[in-house]
Short mmCIF file of N, CA and C in Angstrom, two decimals:
data_model
loop_
_atom_site.label_atom_id
_atom_site.label_comp_id
_atom_site.label_asym_id
_atom_site.label_seq_id
_atom_site.Cartn_x
_atom_site.Cartn_y
_atom_site.Cartn_z
N LEU A 142 -13.20 -13.54 4.08
CA LEU A 142 -11.78 -13.76 3.49
C LEU A 142 -10.96 -14.38 4.25
N ALA A 143 -10.33 -15.56 3.92
CA ALA A 143 -9.58 -16.31 4.96
C ALA A 143 -8.44 -15.39 5.27
N GLY A 144 -8.16 -15.78 6.79
CA GLY A 144 -6.76 -15.08 7.18
C GLY A 144 -7.06 -13.61 7.69
N TRP A 145 -8.05 -12.95 7.56
CA TRP A 145 -8.42 -11.85 8.21
C TRP A 145 -8.95 -12.18 9.45
N ASP A 146 -8.36 -11.01 10.58
CA ASP A 146 -8.81 -11.30 11.72
C ASP A 146 -10.04 -10.61 11.89
N ASP A 147 -11.45 -11.55 12.13
CA ASP A 147 -12.63 -10.98 12.14
C ASP A 147 -13.02 -9.65 12.67
N ASP A 148 -12.51 -8.93 13.86
CA ASP A 148 -12.79 -7.75 13.85
C ASP A 148 -12.19 -6.91 13.28
N MET A 149 -11.33 -6.90 12.89
CA MET A 149 -10.56 -5.82 11.71
C MET A 149 -11.20 -6.02 10.51
N PHE A 150 -11.47 -6.94 10.36
CA PHE A 150 -12.52 -7.07 8.78
C PHE A 150 -14.06 -6.55 8.95
N GLN A 151 -14.70 -6.83 10.26
CA GLN A 151 -15.80 -6.38 10.55
C GLN A 151 -16.19 -4.47 10.71
N SER A 152 -14.46 -4.10 10.71
CA SER A 152 -14.28 -2.70 10.93
C SER A 152 -14.66 -1.88 9.41
N SER A 153 -14.70 -2.55 8.51
CA SER A 153 -14.99 -2.16 7.34
C SER A 153 -13.85 -0.95 7.12
N ARG A 154 -12.80 -0.97 7.61
CA ARG A 154 -11.69 -0.06 7.46
C ARG A 154 -10.45 -0.67 6.64
N LEU A 155 -10.77 -2.05 6.08
CA LEU A 155 -9.74 -2.68 5.39
C LEU A 155 -10.19 -3.22 3.84
N ALA A 156 -9.64 -2.97 3.07
CA ALA A 156 -10.14 -3.72 1.47
C ALA A 156 -8.88 -4.13 0.89
N CYS A 157 -9.07 -5.42 0.40
CA CYS A 157 -7.86 -5.89 -0.15
C CYS A 157 -8.57 -6.79 -1.47
N THR A 158 -7.88 -6.63 -2.60
CA THR A 158 -8.77 -7.50 -3.57
C THR A 158 -7.62 -7.69 -5.19
N HIS A 159 -7.87 -8.18 -5.91
CA HIS A 159 -6.65 -8.55 -7.25
C HIS A 159 -7.45 -7.77 -8.52
N PHE A 160 -6.68 -7.42 -9.48
CA PHE A 160 -7.16 -6.73 -10.49
C PHE A 160 -6.23 -6.97 -11.70
N TRP A 161 -6.94 -7.47 -12.69
CA TRP A 161 -6.29 -8.19 -14.01
C TRP A 161 -6.01 -7.19 -14.86
N LEU A 162 -4.79 -6.97 -15.44
CA LEU A 162 -4.44 -5.85 -16.29
C LEU A 162 -3.82 -6.60 -17.38
N ASP A 163 -4.34 -6.53 -18.43
CA ASP A 163 -3.54 -7.09 -19.69
C ASP A 163 -3.14 -8.75 -19.26
N THR A 164 -2.21 -9.33 -18.67
CA THR A 164 -1.53 -10.60 -18.95
C THR A 164 -1.73 -10.73 -17.42
N THR A 165 -1.79 -10.03 -16.44
CA THR A 165 -1.39 -10.61 -15.33
C THR A 165 -2.36 -9.89 -14.30
N TRP A 166 -2.01 -10.12 -12.64
CA TRP A 166 -2.65 -9.79 -11.89
C TRP A 166 -1.81 -8.86 -10.80
N ILE A 167 -3.03 -7.82 -10.20
CA ILE A 167 -2.16 -6.73 -9.54
C ILE A 167 -3.16 -6.86 -8.23
N GLN A 168 -2.16 -7.09 -6.89
CA GLN A 168 -2.84 -7.26 -5.76
C GLN A 168 -2.92 -5.98 -5.22
N GLY A 169 -3.80 -5.63 -4.44
CA GLY A 169 -3.71 -4.18 -3.56
C GLY A 169 -4.94 -4.25 -2.44
N GLY A 170 -4.27 -3.65 -1.36
CA GLY A 170 -5.10 -3.21 -0.11
C GLY A 170 -4.84 -1.92 0.15
N VAL A 171 -6.29 -1.82 0.82
CA VAL A 171 -6.19 0.01 1.04
C VAL A 171 -6.54 -0.28 2.49
N ALA A 172 -6.30 0.53 3.59
CA ALA A 172 -6.80 0.61 5.03
C ALA A 172 -6.85 2.22 5.52
N TYR A 173 -8.08 2.60 5.94
CA TYR A 173 -7.88 3.84 6.86
C TYR A 173 -8.23 3.50 8.28
N GLY A 174 -7.35 4.53 8.48
CA GLY A 174 -6.89 4.27 10.18
C GLY A 174 -7.53 5.35 10.52
N LEU A 175 -7.85 5.22 11.96
CA LEU A 175 -8.95 6.04 12.90
C LEU A 175 -8.19 7.39 13.09
N ALA A 176 -9.23 8.31 13.28
CA ALA A 176 -9.04 9.58 13.50
C ALA A 176 -9.30 10.23 14.74
N HIS A 177 -10.35 9.43 15.72
CA HIS A 177 -10.51 9.92 16.66
C HIS A 177 -9.13 9.54 17.72
N GLN A 178 -8.85 10.59 18.21
CA GLN A 178 -7.70 10.41 19.34
C GLN A 178 -6.50 10.01 18.47
N SER A 179 -6.13 10.25 17.47
CA SER A 179 -4.85 9.69 16.75
C SER A 179 -3.63 9.92 17.00
N ASP A 180 -3.54 10.79 18.14
CA ASP A 180 -2.33 10.72 18.89
C ASP A 180 -2.13 9.96 19.86
N SER A 181 -3.12 9.42 20.35
CA SER A 181 -3.08 8.15 21.63
C SER A 181 -2.37 7.04 21.31
N ASN A 182 -1.79 6.45 22.29
CA ASN A 182 -0.75 5.47 22.03
C ASN A 182 -1.89 4.31 21.54
N SER A 183 -3.14 4.17 22.02
CA SER A 183 -4.02 3.33 21.66
C SER A 183 -4.56 2.68 20.50
N THR A 184 -4.56 4.33 19.63
CA THR A 184 -5.32 4.41 18.53
C THR A 184 -4.14 4.20 17.66
N LYS A 185 -3.01 4.36 17.55
CA LYS A 185 -1.55 4.13 17.15
C LYS A 185 -1.38 2.71 16.97
N GLU A 186 -1.51 2.06 18.36
CA GLU A 186 -1.75 0.68 17.93
C GLU A 186 -2.65 0.01 17.18
N LEU A 187 -3.82 0.47 17.37
CA LEU A 187 -5.33 -0.01 16.40
C LEU A 187 -4.83 -0.20 15.23
N THR A 188 -4.29 1.04 14.70
CA THR A 188 -3.78 1.58 13.13
C THR A 188 -2.89 0.40 12.76
N ASP A 189 -1.81 0.36 13.67
CA ASP A 189 -0.70 -1.08 13.47
C ASP A 189 -1.36 -2.31 13.12
N GLN A 190 -2.48 -2.55 14.03
CA GLN A 190 -3.07 -3.73 13.82
C GLN A 190 -4.09 -4.00 12.55
N LEU A 191 -4.43 -2.88 11.91
CA LEU A 191 -5.27 -2.99 10.80
C LEU A 191 -4.49 -3.07 9.71
N LEU A 192 -2.70 -2.64 9.57
CA LEU A 192 -2.10 -2.89 8.78
C LEU A 192 -1.64 -3.94 8.77
N SER A 193 -1.10 -4.59 10.18
CA SER A 193 -0.68 -5.85 9.99
C SER A 193 -1.63 -6.72 9.19
N GLN A 194 -2.97 -6.81 8.94
CA GLN A 194 -3.55 -7.38 8.52
C GLN A 194 -3.26 -7.49 6.82
N LEU A 195 -2.76 -6.15 6.48
CA LEU A 195 -2.46 -5.96 4.95
C LEU A 195 -1.02 -6.81 4.66
N THR A 196 -0.04 -6.73 6.09
CA THR A 196 1.03 -7.17 5.91
C THR A 196 0.73 -8.94 5.54
N GLN A 197 -0.33 -9.38 6.10
CA GLN A 197 -0.14 -10.77 6.00
C GLN A 197 -1.18 -11.31 4.19
N GLN A 198 -2.00 -10.30 3.90
CA GLN A 198 -2.65 -10.37 2.98
C GLN A 198 -2.28 -10.10 1.77
N VAL A 199 -1.38 -9.22 1.70
CA VAL A 199 -0.61 -8.44 0.58
C VAL A 199 0.83 -8.69 0.82
N VAL A 200 1.48 -8.25 1.79
CA VAL A 200 2.88 -7.50 1.60
C VAL A 200 3.89 -8.60 1.91
N ALA A 201 3.49 -9.73 2.73
CA ALA A 201 4.49 -10.84 3.14
C ALA A 201 4.70 -11.82 2.04
N ASN A 202 5.75 -12.14 1.50
CA ASN A 202 6.11 -12.76 0.64
C ASN A 202 5.66 -12.67 -0.75
N GLN A 203 5.55 -11.15 -0.99
CA GLN A 203 4.57 -10.92 -2.40
C GLN A 203 5.91 -10.87 -3.32
N HIS A 204 5.88 -11.33 -4.32
CA HIS A 204 7.04 -11.50 -5.10
C HIS A 204 6.38 -10.78 -6.47
N GLY A 205 5.10 -10.45 -6.54
CA GLY A 205 4.63 -9.66 -7.48
C GLY A 205 4.37 -8.40 -7.73
N LEU A 206 3.23 -8.18 -8.81
CA LEU A 206 2.87 -6.87 -8.35
C LEU A 206 1.90 -6.55 -7.36
N ALA A 207 2.34 -5.67 -6.36
CA ALA A 207 1.41 -5.37 -5.31
C ALA A 207 1.10 -3.72 -5.06
N PHE A 208 0.46 -3.28 -4.09
CA PHE A 208 0.35 -2.21 -3.52
C PHE A 208 -0.42 -2.50 -2.51
N VAL A 209 0.05 -1.43 -1.34
CA VAL A 209 -0.70 -0.87 0.00
C VAL A 209 -0.89 0.50 0.23
N ALA A 210 -2.44 1.00 0.38
CA ALA A 210 -2.68 2.63 0.35
C ALA A 210 -3.45 2.70 1.40
N GLY A 211 -3.43 4.31 1.45
CA GLY A 211 -4.62 4.50 2.67
C GLY A 211 -4.39 5.75 3.19
N ASP A 212 -5.47 6.35 3.65
CA ASP A 212 -5.38 7.68 4.63
C ASP A 212 -5.35 6.77 5.82
N TRP A 213 -4.03 6.88 6.66
CA TRP A 213 -4.20 6.01 7.74
C TRP A 213 -3.97 6.93 9.26
N ASN A 214 -4.06 8.07 8.82
CA ASN A 214 -4.06 9.22 10.27
C ASN A 214 -3.08 8.71 11.08
N GLN A 215 -2.11 8.54 10.64
CA GLN A 215 -0.70 8.56 11.32
C GLN A 215 0.09 9.02 10.74
N HIS A 216 1.51 9.72 11.53
CA HIS A 216 2.86 9.87 10.89
C HIS A 216 3.22 8.25 10.42
N PHE A 217 4.30 8.02 9.41
CA PHE A 217 4.98 6.98 9.23
C PHE A 217 5.89 6.69 10.35
N GLU A 218 6.03 7.57 11.25
CA GLU A 218 7.19 7.05 11.97
C GLU A 218 6.54 6.64 13.24
N ASP A 219 5.27 6.79 13.52
CA ASP A 219 4.53 6.20 14.48
C ASP A 219 4.16 4.56 14.24
N LEU A 220 4.33 3.92 13.11
CA LEU A 220 4.04 2.71 12.94
C LEU A 220 4.98 1.75 12.78
N ARG A 221 4.73 0.83 13.10
CA ARG A 221 5.81 -0.26 12.86
C ARG A 221 5.39 -1.16 11.51
N GLU A 222 4.34 -1.33 11.08
CA GLU A 222 4.32 -2.08 10.18
C GLU A 222 4.55 -2.02 8.66
N PRO A 223 4.60 -0.33 8.30
CA PRO A 223 5.21 0.18 7.38
C PRO A 223 7.20 -0.13 7.26
N ARG A 224 7.34 -0.16 8.31
CA ARG A 224 8.83 0.00 8.38
C ARG A 224 9.50 -1.34 8.20
N ARG A 225 8.32 -2.48 8.41
CA ARG A 225 8.60 -3.98 8.39
C ARG A 225 8.63 -4.50 6.59
N TRP A 226 7.43 -3.58 5.84
CA TRP A 226 7.41 -3.29 4.88
C TRP A 226 8.67 -2.85 3.93
N GLU A 227 9.15 -1.76 4.63
CA GLU A 227 10.30 -1.04 3.82
C GLU A 227 11.19 -2.24 3.87
N ALA A 228 11.48 -3.10 5.00
CA ALA A 228 12.85 -3.93 4.97
C ALA A 228 12.75 -5.20 3.98
N TRP A 229 11.39 -5.44 3.31
CA TRP A 229 10.87 -5.97 2.17
C TRP A 229 11.35 -5.42 1.16
N GLY A 230 11.63 -4.39 1.09
CA GLY A 230 11.78 -3.64 -0.17
C GLY A 230 10.93 -2.89 -0.55
N TRP A 231 9.62 -2.58 -0.04
CA TRP A 231 8.52 -2.31 -0.32
C TRP A 231 8.74 -0.27 -0.23
N LYS A 232 8.06 0.46 -1.15
CA LYS A 232 8.52 2.01 -1.22
C LYS A 232 7.26 2.75 -1.13
N ASP A 233 7.00 3.59 -0.56
CA ASP A 233 6.14 4.65 -0.56
C ASP A 233 6.46 5.66 -2.01
N VAL A 234 5.22 5.93 -2.96
CA VAL A 234 5.64 6.60 -4.11
C VAL A 234 6.35 7.74 -3.82
N GLN A 235 6.05 8.43 -2.78
CA GLN A 235 6.53 9.78 -2.63
C GLN A 235 8.37 9.41 -2.23
N GLN A 236 8.28 8.22 -1.77
CA GLN A 236 10.17 7.99 -1.82
C GLN A 236 10.66 7.67 -2.78
N ILE A 237 9.47 7.52 -3.68
CA ILE A 237 10.63 6.69 -5.20
C ILE A 237 10.60 8.01 -6.11
N ALA A 238 9.73 9.24 -5.93
CA ALA A 238 9.66 10.27 -6.88
C ALA A 238 11.09 10.87 -6.11
N GLN A 239 11.53 10.63 -5.00
CA GLN A 239 12.65 11.31 -4.00
C GLN A 239 13.76 10.74 -4.50
N GLU A 240 13.73 9.32 -4.84
CA GLU A 240 15.07 8.60 -5.20
C GLU A 240 15.43 9.04 -6.51
N LYS A 241 13.95 8.64 -7.58
CA LYS A 241 14.13 8.91 -8.89
C LYS A 241 14.69 10.49 -9.48
N TRP A 242 13.77 11.22 -8.83
CA TRP A 242 13.81 12.59 -9.56
C TRP A 242 14.12 13.70 -8.52
N GLY A 243 14.57 13.58 -7.26
CA GLY A 243 14.94 14.65 -6.47
C GLY A 243 13.71 15.71 -5.64
N ILE A 244 12.31 14.54 -6.14
CA ILE A 244 11.45 15.58 -5.40
C ILE A 244 11.10 15.16 -3.84
N GLU A 245 11.20 15.95 -3.13
CA GLU A 245 10.66 16.08 -1.79
C GLU A 245 9.82 15.95 -1.45
N PRO A 246 9.11 14.69 -0.31
CA PRO A 246 8.08 14.32 0.02
C PRO A 246 6.87 15.71 0.33
N ALA A 247 5.85 15.71 -0.08
CA ALA A 247 4.88 16.68 0.26
C ALA A 247 3.85 16.09 1.33
N MET A 248 2.95 17.18 1.72
CA MET A 248 2.16 16.95 2.78
C MET A 248 0.84 16.12 1.92
N THR A 249 0.29 15.59 2.78
CA THR A 249 -1.22 14.87 2.37
C THR A 249 -2.46 15.08 2.53
N CYS A 250 -2.28 15.47 3.92
CA CYS A 250 -3.08 15.74 5.00
C CYS A 250 -3.55 16.82 5.44
N LYS A 251 -4.68 17.88 4.78
CA LYS A 251 -4.92 19.12 5.43
C LYS A 251 -3.55 20.28 5.11
N HIS A 252 -2.58 19.71 4.17
CA HIS A 252 -1.61 20.72 3.72
C HIS A 252 -0.64 21.01 5.05
N LYS A 253 -0.85 19.98 6.28
CA LYS A 253 -0.24 20.34 7.42
C LYS A 253 0.84 19.04 7.49
N SER A 254 0.25 17.58 7.17
CA SER A 254 0.98 16.41 7.62
C SER A 254 1.14 15.74 6.80
N ARG A 255 1.79 14.57 6.81
CA ARG A 255 1.84 13.18 6.03
C ARG A 255 1.65 12.06 6.35
N LYS A 256 0.20 11.98 5.99
CA LYS A 256 -0.62 10.38 6.66
C LYS A 256 -0.90 9.81 5.74
N ASP A 257 -1.01 10.18 4.13
CA ASP A 257 -1.94 9.25 3.41
C ASP A 257 -0.34 8.50 2.54
N PHE A 258 -0.54 7.25 2.14
CA PHE A 258 0.53 6.97 1.89
C PHE A 258 0.40 5.66 0.50
N LEU A 259 1.00 5.57 -0.33
CA LEU A 259 0.87 4.33 -1.58
C LEU A 259 2.23 3.61 -1.75
N PHE A 260 2.19 2.32 -1.18
CA PHE A 260 3.55 1.69 -1.00
C PHE A 260 3.31 1.01 -2.33
N LEU A 261 4.66 0.76 -2.92
CA LEU A 261 4.65 -0.53 -3.83
C LEU A 261 5.48 -1.50 -3.64
N SER A 262 5.06 -2.63 -4.06
CA SER A 262 5.98 -4.10 -3.96
C SER A 262 7.50 -3.35 -5.14
N PRO A 263 8.42 -4.39 -4.50
CA PRO A 263 9.37 -4.15 -5.40
C PRO A 263 9.58 -4.44 -6.85
N MET A 264 8.90 -5.04 -7.27
CA MET A 264 8.57 -5.52 -8.37
C MET A 264 7.46 -4.51 -9.59
N LEU A 265 6.71 -3.94 -8.49
CA LEU A 265 5.73 -2.69 -9.40
C LEU A 265 6.64 -1.90 -9.30
N GLN A 266 7.78 -0.96 -8.50
CA GLN A 266 8.55 0.06 -8.35
C GLN A 266 9.14 0.13 -9.47
N LYS A 267 9.79 -0.73 -10.47
CA LYS A 267 10.36 -1.01 -11.57
C LYS A 267 9.76 -0.19 -12.68
N TYR A 268 8.26 0.05 -12.69
CA TYR A 268 7.50 0.44 -13.86
C TYR A 268 6.78 1.71 -13.66
N VAL A 269 7.22 2.47 -12.46
CA VAL A 269 6.99 3.75 -12.26
C VAL A 269 7.68 4.87 -13.27
N THR A 270 6.73 5.43 -14.03
CA THR A 270 7.27 6.78 -14.52
C THR A 270 7.26 7.97 -14.37
N ALA A 271 6.15 8.26 -13.31
CA ALA A 271 5.83 9.39 -12.39
C ALA A 271 5.06 9.24 -11.33
N VAL A 272 5.05 10.27 -10.66
CA VAL A 272 4.21 9.99 -9.14
C VAL A 272 3.76 11.88 -8.78
N THR A 273 2.00 11.67 -8.61
CA THR A 273 1.97 12.86 -8.41
C THR A 273 1.12 12.72 -7.07
N ASN A 274 0.91 14.35 -6.75
CA ASN A 274 0.20 14.63 -5.44
C ASN A 274 -0.64 15.52 -5.59
N THR A 275 -1.56 15.30 -5.94
CA THR A 275 -2.56 16.47 -6.29
C THR A 275 -3.59 16.68 -5.25
N TRP A 276 -4.19 18.11 -5.18
CA TRP A 276 -5.29 18.24 -4.30
C TRP A 276 -6.67 19.00 -4.92
N ASP A 277 -6.84 18.37 -6.17
CA ASP A 277 -7.94 19.00 -6.82
C ASP A 277 -9.03 17.82 -6.54
N GLN A 278 -9.07 17.05 -5.67
CA GLN A 278 -10.27 16.08 -5.52
C GLN A 278 -10.68 16.39 -4.14
N PHE A 279 -10.46 16.83 -3.15
CA PHE A 279 -10.85 16.88 -1.88
C PHE A 279 -10.08 18.28 -0.99
N CYS A 280 -10.63 18.48 -0.23
CA CYS A 280 -10.31 19.76 0.41
C CYS A 280 -9.07 19.51 1.54
N ASP A 281 -9.05 18.29 2.30
CA ASP A 281 -8.73 18.05 3.43
C ASP A 281 -7.42 16.92 3.14
N HIS A 282 -7.22 15.68 2.07
CA HIS A 282 -6.40 15.31 1.75
C HIS A 282 -6.14 15.22 0.20
N SER A 283 -4.91 14.66 -0.02
CA SER A 283 -4.12 14.87 -1.61
C SER A 283 -4.47 13.17 -2.18
N ILE A 284 -4.16 13.28 -3.57
CA ILE A 284 -4.53 11.96 -4.26
C ILE A 284 -2.93 11.49 -4.36
N LEU A 285 -2.45 10.63 -3.92
CA LEU A 285 -1.27 10.46 -4.61
C LEU A 285 -1.51 8.98 -5.79
N THR A 286 -0.81 9.25 -6.71
CA THR A 286 -0.56 8.53 -8.03
C THR A 286 0.60 8.34 -8.37
N ALA A 287 0.56 7.17 -8.88
CA ALA A 287 1.69 6.20 -9.33
C ALA A 287 1.57 6.41 -10.91
N VAL A 288 2.25 6.70 -11.72
CA VAL A 288 1.96 6.27 -13.09
C VAL A 288 2.76 5.37 -13.57
N MET A 289 2.55 4.27 -14.53
CA MET A 289 3.09 3.01 -14.67
C MET A 289 3.39 3.18 -15.91
N GLN A 290 4.16 2.35 -16.78
CA GLN A 290 4.49 1.98 -17.89
C GLN A 290 5.07 0.73 -18.05
N PHE A 291 4.54 -0.39 -18.90
CA PHE A 291 4.96 -1.78 -18.75
C PHE A 291 5.13 -2.11 -20.18
N PRO A 292 6.37 -2.40 -20.21
CA PRO A 292 7.09 -2.89 -21.49
C PRO A 292 5.96 -4.05 -22.01
N GLN A 293 5.62 -3.91 -23.30
CA GLN A 293 4.41 -4.80 -24.06
C GLN A 293 3.89 -5.36 -22.90
N GLY A 294 3.11 -4.69 -21.97
CA GLY A 294 1.80 -5.13 -21.19
C GLY A 294 2.61 -5.67 -20.38
N PRO A 295 1.94 -5.51 -18.85
CA PRO A 295 2.86 -6.41 -17.44
C PRO A 295 3.40 -7.51 -17.40
N PRO A 296 4.14 -7.61 -16.88
CA PRO A 296 4.82 -9.11 -16.62
C PRO A 296 4.45 -10.23 -16.70
N ARG A 297 4.30 -10.99 -17.18
CA ARG A 297 3.19 -12.19 -17.11
C ARG A 297 4.02 -13.36 -15.48
N ILE A 298 3.32 -13.29 -14.67
CA ILE A 298 3.15 -13.79 -13.48
C ILE A 298 2.90 -15.13 -13.24
N ALA A 299 3.21 -15.90 -13.05
CA ALA A 299 2.57 -17.53 -12.56
C ALA A 299 1.94 -17.62 -11.27
N ARG A 300 0.56 -17.45 -11.06
CA ARG A 300 0.45 -17.43 -9.48
C ARG A 300 -0.26 -18.68 -9.05
N TRP A 301 -0.65 -19.63 -9.89
CA TRP A 301 -0.66 -21.25 -10.03
C TRP A 301 -0.16 -22.09 -10.55
N PRO A 302 1.34 -22.54 -10.04
CA PRO A 302 1.79 -23.53 -10.99
C PRO A 302 1.04 -24.65 -11.23
N LYS A 303 1.25 -25.32 -12.25
CA LYS A 303 0.44 -26.44 -12.44
C LYS A 303 1.29 -27.64 -12.44
N PRO A 304 1.14 -28.54 -11.48
CA PRO A 304 1.91 -29.77 -11.18
C PRO A 304 2.01 -30.64 -12.37
N GLY A 305 3.41 -31.38 -12.20
CA GLY A 305 3.62 -32.26 -13.05
C GLY A 305 2.49 -33.66 -13.46
N LYS A 306 2.88 -33.98 -14.02
CA LYS A 306 2.30 -35.63 -14.26
C LYS A 306 2.59 -36.48 -13.07
N ILE A 307 1.43 -37.52 -12.63
CA ILE A 307 2.30 -38.05 -11.90
C ILE A 307 2.34 -39.43 -12.59
N GLN A 308 3.52 -40.34 -12.17
CA GLN A 308 3.31 -41.51 -12.97
C GLN A 308 2.41 -42.84 -11.62
#
């Protein structure tokens, strides 16, 4: 994939794709942070490097429907990249639930910490009608879900503008 740092791509800790939904594309990226010695500065830095790849591929200059998610094995406050995303208007679904419905963010990792995240682009946030944090699939991590409702299908977004005629 063009633009990926080869070492990061080869780690198999990153995935990025586009989904076709009704009339538009949704772009998504997922990262799995390193768990071994997760409290060390070097592991935190490596996780930030992973997330920086998603910043380049998904977050930066994204004006459409997009998300970034994953089990980062890190606390939010220990990472730089998600704070950059917030500066661009991206929000974690638990933050959206807190702002919209007063639901406090809950633990996602072993019922003890919050290390799993689902960030949505500003455009995608508009369509969130519910957020869930459930423990019915895995014993050590919850599943974060954002329910969306698009009016008359998702908004149409031109991804590849057609050039005009050349005289």
